[in-house]
Amino acid sequence: MAALNELNGFKPSWLKWHILVAVGTPIVIGIGYWYVLKRNKQIGSKDTKKEEKIKENTIHRPTVEKDFSTEVKVSSPLERAQELKNSGNKLYLAKMYDDAIRCYTEAIEMCPKEEKDTLSTYYQNRAAAYEQKNILEDVIKDCTSALEYNPRYTKALQRRAKAAERNGNLEQSLQDVTAVCILENFTNNSSLITADKILKQLGRQHAKEQMLKQKLVTPSKHFVKSYLSSFSNNPLLPLNKSHINGHVNTEIPLRYEIKLLILGC
């Protein structure tokens, strides 16, 4: 009976513990689940931000993969023109002037128009080839084109001056060689000698042209009379008498005696 009473007294405590376990376990599990879920969200948020940042960096700095096996080098028009000019130079040195002119012409057509110094060189090179073929008009024309792109190109000025001199245009030649002397600050003796030579040739040419333009004019009777009357009388002979060849001539004025004696009359 006493044992039964003890069991009866213990039963309420056991029930309380059972109830506490039954109620507390879901709560603990729920709290744990909530904590784990929150933790996963925080980690996921950090990973998402990290991925977005990596993606953003990837967008701003894209990587380009090159296929070097299929890459083909394409020359620019200027590079192609330079190659043609170099070929023309080789042909010029080989004295193949027609082929050199063809290469220079293609280089001029290929070269961009904004490359003024380069185009000036191409025109001057072609003028040199024309000079070897003695085509003076084309030499002058190409040198003029070269100077349009580079007005201070002394080599083109010298070549045009030489061609103009050979072509008979001394005035153009003198202008060009004078420009060369100015650009060289009058320090090149060769240019100075050339300028002096052309200046003398031009002076002789102008003098000859001027002489050809003048007409021969015979003096008038009045001029002859005035000229003869300018001589004074001979003070050594009697007035109105002149001894010429042993004869007395009273008809000849005394002022003509000296001239007649000189002439042997």
Short mmCIF file of N, CA, C and O in Angstrom, two decimals, residues 61-186:
data_model
loop_
_atom_site.label_atom_id
_atom_site.label_comp_id
_atom_site.label_asym_id
_atom_site.label_seq_id
_atom_site.Cartn_x
_atom_site.Cartn_y
_atom_site.Cartn_z
N ARG A 61 35.39 44.15 -68.21
CA ARG A 61 36.67 43.71 -68.73
C ARG A 61 36.50 42.37 -69.44
O ARG A 61 36.86 41.32 -68.93
N PRO A 62 35.90 42.44 -70.61
CA PRO A 62 35.65 41.18 -71.33
C PRO A 62 36.95 40.59 -71.84
O PRO A 62 37.90 41.29 -72.18
N THR A 63 37.00 39.34 -71.89
CA THR A 63 38.16 38.63 -72.42
C THR A 63 37.84 38.18 -73.83
O THR A 63 36.77 37.63 -74.10
N VAL A 64 38.77 38.48 -74.72
CA VAL A 64 38.59 38.14 -76.12
C VAL A 64 39.59 37.06 -76.47
O VAL A 64 40.80 37.23 -76.30
N GLU A 65 39.08 36.00 -76.93
CA GLU A 65 39.94 34.90 -77.34
C GLU A 65 40.24 35.02 -78.82
O GLU A 65 39.34 35.17 -79.64
N LYS A 66 41.51 35.02 -79.15
CA LYS A 66 41.93 35.15 -80.54
C LYS A 66 42.29 33.78 -81.10
O LYS A 66 42.93 32.99 -80.43
N ASP A 67 41.87 33.62 -82.30
CA ASP A 67 42.22 32.40 -83.00
C ASP A 67 43.39 32.72 -83.93
O ASP A 67 43.21 33.20 -85.04
N PHE A 68 44.60 32.51 -83.41
CA PHE A 68 45.78 32.89 -84.17
C PHE A 68 45.98 32.01 -85.40
O PHE A 68 46.72 32.37 -86.31
N SER A 69 45.33 30.91 -85.43
CA SER A 69 45.49 30.02 -86.58
C SER A 69 44.82 30.59 -87.82
O SER A 69 45.23 30.30 -88.94
N THR A 70 43.76 31.43 -87.61
CA THR A 70 43.05 31.98 -88.77
C THR A 70 43.27 33.47 -88.93
O THR A 70 42.67 34.09 -89.79
N GLU A 71 44.13 34.10 -88.09
CA GLU A 71 44.37 35.55 -88.17
C GLU A 71 45.22 35.87 -89.39
O GLU A 71 46.25 35.26 -89.63
N VAL A 72 44.79 36.88 -90.18
CA VAL A 72 45.48 37.29 -91.39
C VAL A 72 45.85 38.76 -91.27
O VAL A 72 44.99 39.60 -90.96
N LYS A 73 47.10 39.11 -91.47
CA LYS A 73 47.55 40.49 -91.39
C LYS A 73 47.15 41.25 -92.65
O LYS A 73 47.46 40.83 -93.76
N VAL A 74 46.45 42.39 -92.46
CA VAL A 74 45.98 43.20 -93.57
C VAL A 74 46.77 44.51 -93.56
O VAL A 74 46.79 45.22 -92.56
N SER A 75 47.43 44.84 -94.66
CA SER A 75 48.22 46.06 -94.75
C SER A 75 47.31 47.25 -94.97
O SER A 75 46.31 47.18 -95.69
N SER A 76 47.68 48.37 -94.37
CA SER A 76 46.94 49.61 -94.56
C SER A 76 47.31 50.21 -95.92
O SER A 76 48.34 49.86 -96.50
N PRO A 77 46.50 51.14 -96.44
CA PRO A 77 46.84 51.78 -97.72
C PRO A 77 48.20 52.46 -97.69
O PRO A 77 48.94 52.42 -98.68
N LEU A 78 48.54 53.08 -96.56
CA LEU A 78 49.83 53.75 -96.46
C LEU A 78 50.98 52.74 -96.52
O LEU A 78 52.00 52.98 -97.18
N GLU A 79 50.82 51.62 -95.82
CA GLU A 79 51.86 50.59 -95.85
C GLU A 79 52.02 50.00 -97.25
O GLU A 79 53.13 49.75 -97.71
N ARG A 80 50.89 49.79 -97.91
CA ARG A 80 50.94 49.26 -99.28
C ARG A 80 51.61 50.27 -100.22
O ARG A 80 52.43 49.89 -101.07
N ALA A 81 51.30 51.55 -100.04
CA ALA A 81 51.93 52.58 -100.86
C ALA A 81 53.43 52.64 -100.62
O ALA A 81 54.22 52.82 -101.56
N GLN A 82 53.84 52.46 -99.37
CA GLN A 82 55.26 52.47 -99.05
C GLN A 82 55.98 51.30 -99.70
O GLN A 82 57.12 51.43 -100.19
N GLU A 83 55.33 50.15 -99.73
CA GLU A 83 55.92 48.99 -100.39
C GLU A 83 56.09 49.25 -101.89
O GLU A 83 57.12 48.88 -102.48
N LEU A 84 55.10 49.88 -102.50
CA LEU A 84 55.20 50.20 -103.93
C LEU A 84 56.33 51.20 -104.19
O LEU A 84 57.06 51.09 -105.17
N LYS A 85 56.47 52.17 -103.29
CA LYS A 85 57.55 53.15 -103.44
C LYS A 85 58.92 52.48 -103.34
O LYS A 85 59.83 52.77 -104.11
N ASN A 86 59.05 51.57 -102.38
CA ASN A 86 60.32 50.85 -102.23
C ASN A 86 60.63 50.01 -103.47
O ASN A 86 61.79 49.93 -103.90
N SER A 87 59.60 49.40 -104.03
CA SER A 87 59.81 48.64 -105.27
C SER A 87 60.24 49.57 -106.40
O SER A 87 61.12 49.22 -107.20
N GLY A 88 59.63 50.75 -106.45
CA GLY A 88 60.02 51.72 -107.47
C GLY A 88 61.46 52.17 -107.32
O GLY A 88 62.17 52.35 -108.31
N ASN A 89 61.91 52.34 -106.08
CA ASN A 89 63.30 52.73 -105.85
C ASN A 89 64.27 51.66 -106.35
O ASN A 89 65.31 51.97 -106.94
N LYS A 90 63.93 50.40 -106.11
CA LYS A 90 64.79 49.32 -106.58
C LYS A 90 64.84 49.28 -108.11
O LYS A 90 65.91 49.09 -108.70
N LEU A 91 63.70 49.48 -108.73
CA LEU A 91 63.66 49.50 -110.20
C LEU A 91 64.41 50.70 -110.75
O LEU A 91 65.06 50.62 -111.80
N TYR A 92 64.34 51.82 -110.05
CA TYR A 92 65.07 53.02 -110.49
C TYR A 92 66.58 52.77 -110.46
O TYR A 92 67.31 53.13 -111.39
N LEU A 93 67.05 52.15 -109.37
CA LEU A 93 68.48 51.84 -109.27
C LEU A 93 68.91 50.84 -110.33
O LEU A 93 70.06 50.85 -110.77
N ALA A 94 67.97 49.99 -110.74
CA ALA A 94 68.26 49.01 -111.80
C ALA A 94 68.09 49.61 -113.19
O ALA A 94 68.21 48.90 -114.19
N LYS A 95 67.81 50.92 -113.26
CA LYS A 95 67.62 51.66 -114.51
C LYS A 95 66.43 51.16 -115.32
O LYS A 95 66.40 51.29 -116.54
N MET A 96 65.46 50.60 -114.62
CA MET A 96 64.20 50.18 -115.25
C MET A 96 63.18 51.29 -114.98
O MET A 96 62.28 51.17 -114.16
N TYR A 97 63.34 52.39 -115.71
CA TYR A 97 62.62 53.61 -115.37
C TYR A 97 61.12 53.52 -115.65
O TYR A 97 60.32 54.09 -114.91
N ASP A 98 60.74 52.83 -116.70
CA ASP A 98 59.30 52.70 -116.99
C ASP A 98 58.58 51.95 -115.87
O ASP A 98 57.49 52.35 -115.44
N ASP A 99 59.18 50.85 -115.41
CA ASP A 99 58.57 50.09 -114.32
C ASP A 99 58.60 50.89 -113.02
O ASP A 99 57.67 50.81 -112.21
N ALA A 100 59.66 51.66 -112.82
CA ALA A 100 59.73 52.50 -111.62
C ALA A 100 58.62 53.55 -111.63
O ALA A 100 57.97 53.80 -110.61
N ILE A 101 58.39 54.15 -112.80
CA ILE A 101 57.31 55.14 -112.92
C ILE A 101 55.96 54.51 -112.62
O ILE A 101 55.11 55.10 -111.95
N ARG A 102 55.77 53.28 -113.08
CA ARG A 102 54.50 52.58 -112.81
C ARG A 102 54.31 52.36 -111.31
O ARG A 102 53.22 52.58 -110.77
N CYS A 103 55.36 51.94 -110.61
CA CYS A 103 55.26 51.72 -109.16
C CYS A 103 55.00 53.02 -108.42
O CYS A 103 54.17 53.07 -107.50
N TYR A 104 55.69 54.08 -108.82
CA TYR A 104 55.48 55.37 -108.16
C TYR A 104 54.05 55.87 -108.39
O TYR A 104 53.42 56.44 -107.49
N THR A 105 53.53 55.63 -109.59
CA THR A 105 52.16 56.06 -109.89
C THR A 105 51.16 55.31 -109.03
O THR A 105 50.21 55.91 -108.48
N GLU A 106 51.34 54.01 -108.88
CA GLU A 106 50.44 53.22 -108.03
C GLU A 106 50.56 53.64 -106.56
O GLU A 106 49.57 53.67 -105.83
N ALA A 107 51.77 53.98 -106.15
CA ALA A 107 51.96 54.44 -104.77
C ALA A 107 51.23 55.76 -104.53
O ALA A 107 50.61 55.97 -103.47
N ILE A 108 51.27 56.65 -105.50
CA ILE A 108 50.57 57.93 -105.39
C ILE A 108 49.07 57.71 -105.30
O ILE A 108 48.37 58.35 -104.50
N GLU A 109 48.56 56.81 -106.11
CA GLU A 109 47.12 56.53 -106.09
C GLU A 109 46.69 55.84 -104.80
O GLU A 109 45.57 56.04 -104.32
N MET A 110 47.57 55.02 -104.22
CA MET A 110 47.23 54.27 -103.01
C MET A 110 47.36 55.11 -101.74
O MET A 110 46.62 54.91 -100.77
N CYS A 111 48.26 56.06 -101.75
CA CYS A 111 48.57 56.81 -100.53
C CYS A 111 47.40 57.72 -100.14
O CYS A 111 46.83 58.41 -101.00
N PRO A 112 47.04 57.77 -98.85
CA PRO A 112 45.99 58.70 -98.40
C PRO A 112 46.39 60.15 -98.65
O PRO A 112 47.55 60.52 -98.52
N LYS A 113 45.42 60.96 -99.00
CA LYS A 113 45.69 62.35 -99.37
C LYS A 113 46.18 63.20 -98.20
O LYS A 113 46.82 64.23 -98.42
N GLU A 114 45.87 62.78 -96.99
CA GLU A 114 46.33 63.57 -95.84
C GLU A 114 47.82 63.37 -95.55
O GLU A 114 48.41 64.14 -94.78
N GLU A 115 48.44 62.37 -96.16
CA GLU A 115 49.87 62.14 -95.97
C GLU A 115 50.64 63.02 -96.97
O GLU A 115 51.18 62.56 -97.97
N LYS A 116 50.71 64.31 -96.68
CA LYS A 116 51.25 65.28 -97.63
C LYS A 116 52.75 65.10 -97.86
O LYS A 116 53.22 65.13 -99.01
N ASP A 117 53.51 64.94 -96.80
CA ASP A 117 54.96 64.77 -96.96
C ASP A 117 55.29 63.51 -97.75
O ASP A 117 56.20 63.49 -98.58
N THR A 118 54.54 62.45 -97.48
CA THR A 118 54.77 61.19 -98.19
C THR A 118 54.45 61.33 -99.67
O THR A 118 55.21 60.90 -100.54
N LEU A 119 53.32 61.95 -99.97
CA LEU A 119 52.95 62.17 -101.38
C LEU A 119 53.97 63.05 -102.08
O LEU A 119 54.29 62.83 -103.26
N SER A 120 54.48 64.04 -101.38
CA SER A 120 55.49 64.91 -101.97
C SER A 120 56.73 64.11 -102.38
O SER A 120 57.29 64.32 -103.46
N THR A 121 57.12 63.17 -101.54
CA THR A 121 58.27 62.32 -101.86
C THR A 121 57.99 61.44 -103.07
O THR A 121 58.85 61.27 -103.95
N TYR A 122 56.79 60.87 -103.13
CA TYR A 122 56.45 60.00 -104.26
C TYR A 122 56.49 60.77 -105.58
O TYR A 122 57.02 60.27 -106.59
N TYR A 123 55.95 61.98 -105.60
CA TYR A 123 55.96 62.78 -106.82
C TYR A 123 57.39 63.14 -107.23
O TYR A 123 57.74 63.11 -108.41
N GLN A 124 58.21 63.48 -106.25
CA GLN A 124 59.59 63.84 -106.55
C GLN A 124 60.36 62.65 -107.09
O GLN A 124 61.17 62.78 -108.01
N ASN A 125 60.10 61.46 -106.55
CA ASN A 125 60.76 60.25 -107.05
C ASN A 125 60.35 59.96 -108.49
O ASN A 125 61.18 59.56 -109.31
N ARG A 126 59.08 60.14 -108.78
CA ARG A 126 58.64 59.89 -110.15
C ARG A 126 59.23 60.93 -111.10
O ARG A 126 59.57 60.62 -112.25
N ALA A 127 59.39 62.16 -110.62
CA ALA A 127 60.03 63.19 -111.44
C ALA A 127 61.48 62.81 -111.77
O ALA A 127 61.96 63.07 -112.88
N ALA A 128 62.16 62.18 -110.81
CA ALA A 128 63.53 61.74 -111.06
C ALA A 128 63.57 60.69 -112.16
O ALA A 128 64.48 60.68 -113.01
N ALA A 129 62.58 59.80 -112.17
CA ALA A 129 62.52 58.78 -113.23
C ALA A 129 62.23 59.42 -114.59
O ALA A 129 62.83 59.05 -115.61
N TYR A 130 61.33 60.41 -114.60
CA TYR A 130 61.05 61.12 -115.85
C TYR A 130 62.29 61.88 -116.34
O TYR A 130 62.53 62.00 -117.55
N GLU A 131 63.07 62.38 -115.40
CA GLU A 131 64.29 63.11 -115.77
C GLU A 131 65.28 62.19 -116.48
O GLU A 131 65.94 62.60 -117.44
N GLN A 132 65.37 60.95 -116.03
CA GLN A 132 66.26 59.99 -116.68
C GLN A 132 65.79 59.67 -118.10
O GLN A 132 66.61 59.34 -118.96
N LYS A 133 64.50 59.79 -118.34
CA LYS A 133 63.96 59.55 -119.68
C LYS A 133 63.91 60.84 -120.50
O LYS A 133 63.41 60.84 -121.63
N ASN A 134 64.39 61.95 -119.91
CA ASN A 134 64.46 63.25 -120.59
C ASN A 134 63.07 63.76 -120.99
O ASN A 134 62.91 64.44 -122.00
N ILE A 135 62.08 63.46 -120.16
CA ILE A 135 60.72 63.98 -120.39
C ILE A 135 60.57 65.19 -119.47
O ILE A 135 60.05 65.10 -118.34
N LEU A 136 61.04 66.33 -119.94
CA LEU A 136 61.18 67.51 -119.09
C LEU A 136 59.83 68.06 -118.63
O LEU A 136 59.71 68.55 -117.50
N GLU A 137 58.83 68.01 -119.48
CA GLU A 137 57.52 68.55 -119.10
C GLU A 137 56.94 67.78 -117.92
O GLU A 137 56.37 68.38 -116.99
N ASP A 138 57.08 66.46 -117.94
CA ASP A 138 56.58 65.66 -116.82
C ASP A 138 57.42 65.87 -115.56
O ASP A 138 56.90 65.78 -114.44
N VAL A 139 58.71 66.12 -115.75
CA VAL A 139 59.56 66.42 -114.59
C VAL A 139 59.06 67.69 -113.89
O VAL A 139 58.88 67.72 -112.67
N ILE A 140 58.81 68.72 -114.68
CA ILE A 140 58.34 69.99 -114.12
C ILE A 140 56.96 69.81 -113.47
O ILE A 140 56.69 70.33 -112.38
N LYS A 141 56.10 69.04 -114.12
CA LYS A 141 54.75 68.82 -113.59
C LYS A 141 54.78 68.09 -112.26
O LYS A 141 54.09 68.48 -111.30
N ASP A 142 55.57 67.02 -112.16
CA ASP A 142 55.63 66.26 -110.91
C ASP A 142 56.31 67.04 -109.79
O ASP A 142 55.91 66.95 -108.62
N CYS A 143 57.33 67.81 -110.14
CA CYS A 143 57.98 68.64 -109.12
C CYS A 143 57.01 69.70 -108.60
O CYS A 143 57.00 70.01 -107.40
N THR A 144 56.19 70.23 -109.49
CA THR A 144 55.19 71.21 -109.06
C THR A 144 54.18 70.56 -108.12
O THR A 144 53.78 71.16 -107.10
N SER A 145 53.76 69.33 -108.42
CA SER A 145 52.84 68.62 -107.53
C SER A 145 53.49 68.35 -106.18
O SER A 145 52.84 68.47 -105.13
N ALA A 146 54.76 67.99 -106.19
CA ALA A 146 55.47 67.75 -104.93
C ALA A 146 55.53 69.01 -104.09
O ALA A 146 55.35 68.97 -102.86
N LEU A 147 55.74 70.15 -104.74
CA LEU A 147 55.83 71.42 -104.01
C LEU A 147 54.47 71.89 -103.51
O LEU A 147 54.40 72.66 -102.55
N GLU A 148 53.41 71.45 -104.13
CA GLU A 148 52.07 71.78 -103.62
C GLU A 148 51.83 71.12 -102.27
O GLU A 148 51.15 71.68 -101.41
N TYR A 149 52.37 69.92 -102.08
CA TYR A 149 52.23 69.24 -100.79
C TYR A 149 53.30 69.69 -99.79
O TYR A 149 53.06 69.66 -98.58
N ASN A 150 54.46 70.09 -100.29
CA ASN A 150 55.55 70.52 -99.39
C ASN A 150 56.31 71.66 -100.07
O ASN A 150 57.26 71.43 -100.81
N PRO A 151 55.90 72.92 -99.83
CA PRO A 151 56.52 74.05 -100.53
C PRO A 151 57.99 74.26 -100.20
O PRO A 151 58.68 74.96 -100.94
N ARG A 152 58.50 73.67 -99.14
CA ARG A 152 59.90 73.85 -98.74
C ARG A 152 60.77 72.66 -99.15
O ARG A 152 61.86 72.47 -98.60
N TYR A 153 60.32 71.90 -100.10
CA TYR A 153 61.04 70.71 -100.54
C TYR A 153 62.14 71.14 -101.51
O TYR A 153 61.93 71.33 -102.70
N THR A 154 63.37 71.30 -100.99
CA THR A 154 64.47 71.84 -101.79
C THR A 154 64.86 70.92 -102.94
O THR A 154 65.24 71.39 -104.02
N LYS A 155 64.76 69.62 -102.73
CA LYS A 155 65.14 68.68 -103.80
C LYS A 155 64.22 68.84 -105.01
O LYS A 155 64.68 68.81 -106.16
N ALA A 156 62.92 69.03 -104.76
CA ALA A 156 61.98 69.24 -105.86
C ALA A 156 62.24 70.58 -106.54
O ALA A 156 62.14 70.70 -107.77
N LEU A 157 62.59 71.61 -105.77
CA LEU A 157 62.91 72.92 -106.36
C LEU A 157 64.15 72.83 -107.24
O LEU A 157 64.19 73.39 -108.34
N GLN A 158 65.16 72.13 -106.78
CA GLN A 158 66.39 71.99 -107.56
C GLN A 158 66.14 71.23 -108.86
O GLN A 158 66.64 71.61 -109.92
N ARG A 159 65.36 70.15 -108.76
CA ARG A 159 65.09 69.35 -109.97
C ARG A 159 64.24 70.15 -110.96
O ARG A 159 64.47 70.09 -112.17
N ARG A 160 63.27 70.91 -110.48
CA ARG A 160 62.45 71.71 -111.40
C ARG A 160 63.28 72.83 -112.02
O ARG A 160 63.09 73.17 -113.19
N ALA A 161 64.19 73.43 -111.23
CA ALA A 161 65.05 74.49 -111.77
C ALA A 161 65.93 73.95 -112.90
O ALA A 161 66.11 74.59 -113.94
N LYS A 162 66.47 72.77 -112.69
CA LYS A 162 67.33 72.16 -113.70
C LYS A 162 66.54 71.83 -114.97
O LYS A 162 67.00 72.09 -116.09
N ALA A 163 65.34 71.28 -114.79
CA ALA A 163 64.51 70.94 -115.95
C ALA A 163 64.06 72.20 -116.69
O ALA A 163 64.03 72.23 -117.93
N ALA A 164 63.72 73.24 -115.94
CA ALA A 164 63.29 74.49 -116.58
C ALA A 164 64.44 75.13 -117.35
O ALA A 164 64.23 75.69 -118.44
N GLU A 165 65.65 75.05 -116.82
CA GLU A 165 66.81 75.59 -117.54
C GLU A 165 67.03 74.83 -118.85
O GLU A 165 67.25 75.45 -119.90
N ARG A 166 66.96 73.53 -118.80
CA ARG A 166 67.15 72.73 -120.01
C ARG A 166 66.01 72.94 -121.00
O ARG A 166 66.21 72.81 -122.22
N ASN A 167 64.85 73.30 -120.48
CA ASN A 167 63.69 73.52 -121.35
C ASN A 167 63.62 74.96 -121.87
O ASN A 167 62.70 75.31 -122.61
N GLY A 168 64.59 75.80 -121.46
CA GLY A 168 64.65 77.17 -121.96
C GLY A 168 63.89 78.19 -121.13
O GLY A 168 63.87 79.37 -121.49
N ASN A 169 63.30 77.77 -120.04
CA ASN A 169 62.55 78.69 -119.18
C ASN A 169 63.49 79.18 -118.07
O ASN A 169 63.44 78.71 -116.93
N LEU A 170 64.34 80.15 -118.41
CA LEU A 170 65.35 80.60 -117.47
C LEU A 170 64.75 81.38 -116.30
O LEU A 170 65.29 81.35 -115.19
N GLU A 171 63.66 82.08 -116.53
CA GLU A 171 63.04 82.85 -115.45
C GLU A 171 62.51 81.91 -114.36
O GLU A 171 62.72 82.16 -113.16
N GLN A 172 61.83 80.84 -114.76
CA GLN A 172 61.35 79.86 -113.78
C GLN A 172 62.52 79.19 -113.06
O GLN A 172 62.49 78.97 -111.85
N SER A 173 63.55 78.88 -113.82
CA SER A 173 64.73 78.26 -113.23
C SER A 173 65.38 79.17 -112.20
O SER A 173 65.77 78.73 -111.11
N LEU A 174 65.48 80.47 -112.52
CA LEU A 174 66.09 81.42 -111.59
C LEU A 174 65.24 81.57 -110.32
O LEU A 174 65.78 81.65 -109.21
N GLN A 175 63.93 81.58 -110.46
CA GLN A 175 63.06 81.68 -109.30
C GLN A 175 63.25 80.47 -108.37
O GLN A 175 63.35 80.63 -107.14
N ASP A 176 63.31 79.28 -108.95
CA ASP A 176 63.44 78.08 -108.13
C ASP A 176 64.80 78.01 -107.43
O ASP A 176 64.88 77.68 -106.24
N VAL A 177 65.86 78.30 -108.17
CA VAL A 177 67.18 78.20 -107.55
C VAL A 177 67.38 79.31 -106.52
O VAL A 177 68.09 79.12 -105.51
N THR A 178 66.74 80.45 -106.72
CA THR A 178 66.79 81.51 -105.70
C THR A 178 66.07 81.07 -104.43
O THR A 178 66.54 81.32 -103.31
N ALA A 179 64.92 80.40 -104.61
CA ALA A 179 64.19 79.88 -103.45
C ALA A 179 65.04 78.85 -102.69
O ALA A 179 65.03 78.81 -101.45
N VAL A 180 65.78 78.04 -103.43
CA VAL A 180 66.66 77.05 -102.79
C VAL A 180 67.73 77.76 -101.96
O VAL A 180 68.01 77.37 -100.82
N CYS A 181 68.32 78.80 -102.52
CA CYS A 181 69.36 79.55 -101.80
C CYS A 181 68.80 80.15 -100.51
O CYS A 181 69.46 80.14 -99.46
N ILE A 182 67.58 80.66 -100.58
CA ILE A 182 66.96 81.26 -99.39
C ILE A 182 66.70 80.19 -98.33
O ILE A 182 66.98 80.39 -97.14
N LEU A 183 66.15 79.05 -98.75
CA LEU A 183 65.86 77.97 -97.80
C LEU A 183 67.13 77.41 -97.18
O LEU A 183 67.12 76.93 -96.04
N GLU A 184 68.24 77.47 -97.92
CA GLU A 184 69.51 76.97 -97.41
C GLU A 184 70.33 78.07 -96.72
O GLU A 184 71.48 77.85 -96.35
N ASN A 185 69.70 79.25 -96.55
CA ASN A 185 70.37 80.38 -95.89
C ASN A 185 71.67 80.78 -96.59
O ASN A 185 72.63 81.22 -95.95
N PHE A 186 71.71 80.58 -97.90
CA PHE A 186 72.85 80.97 -98.73
C PHE A 186 74.16 80.33 -98.24
O PHE A 186 75.22 80.95 -98.27
#
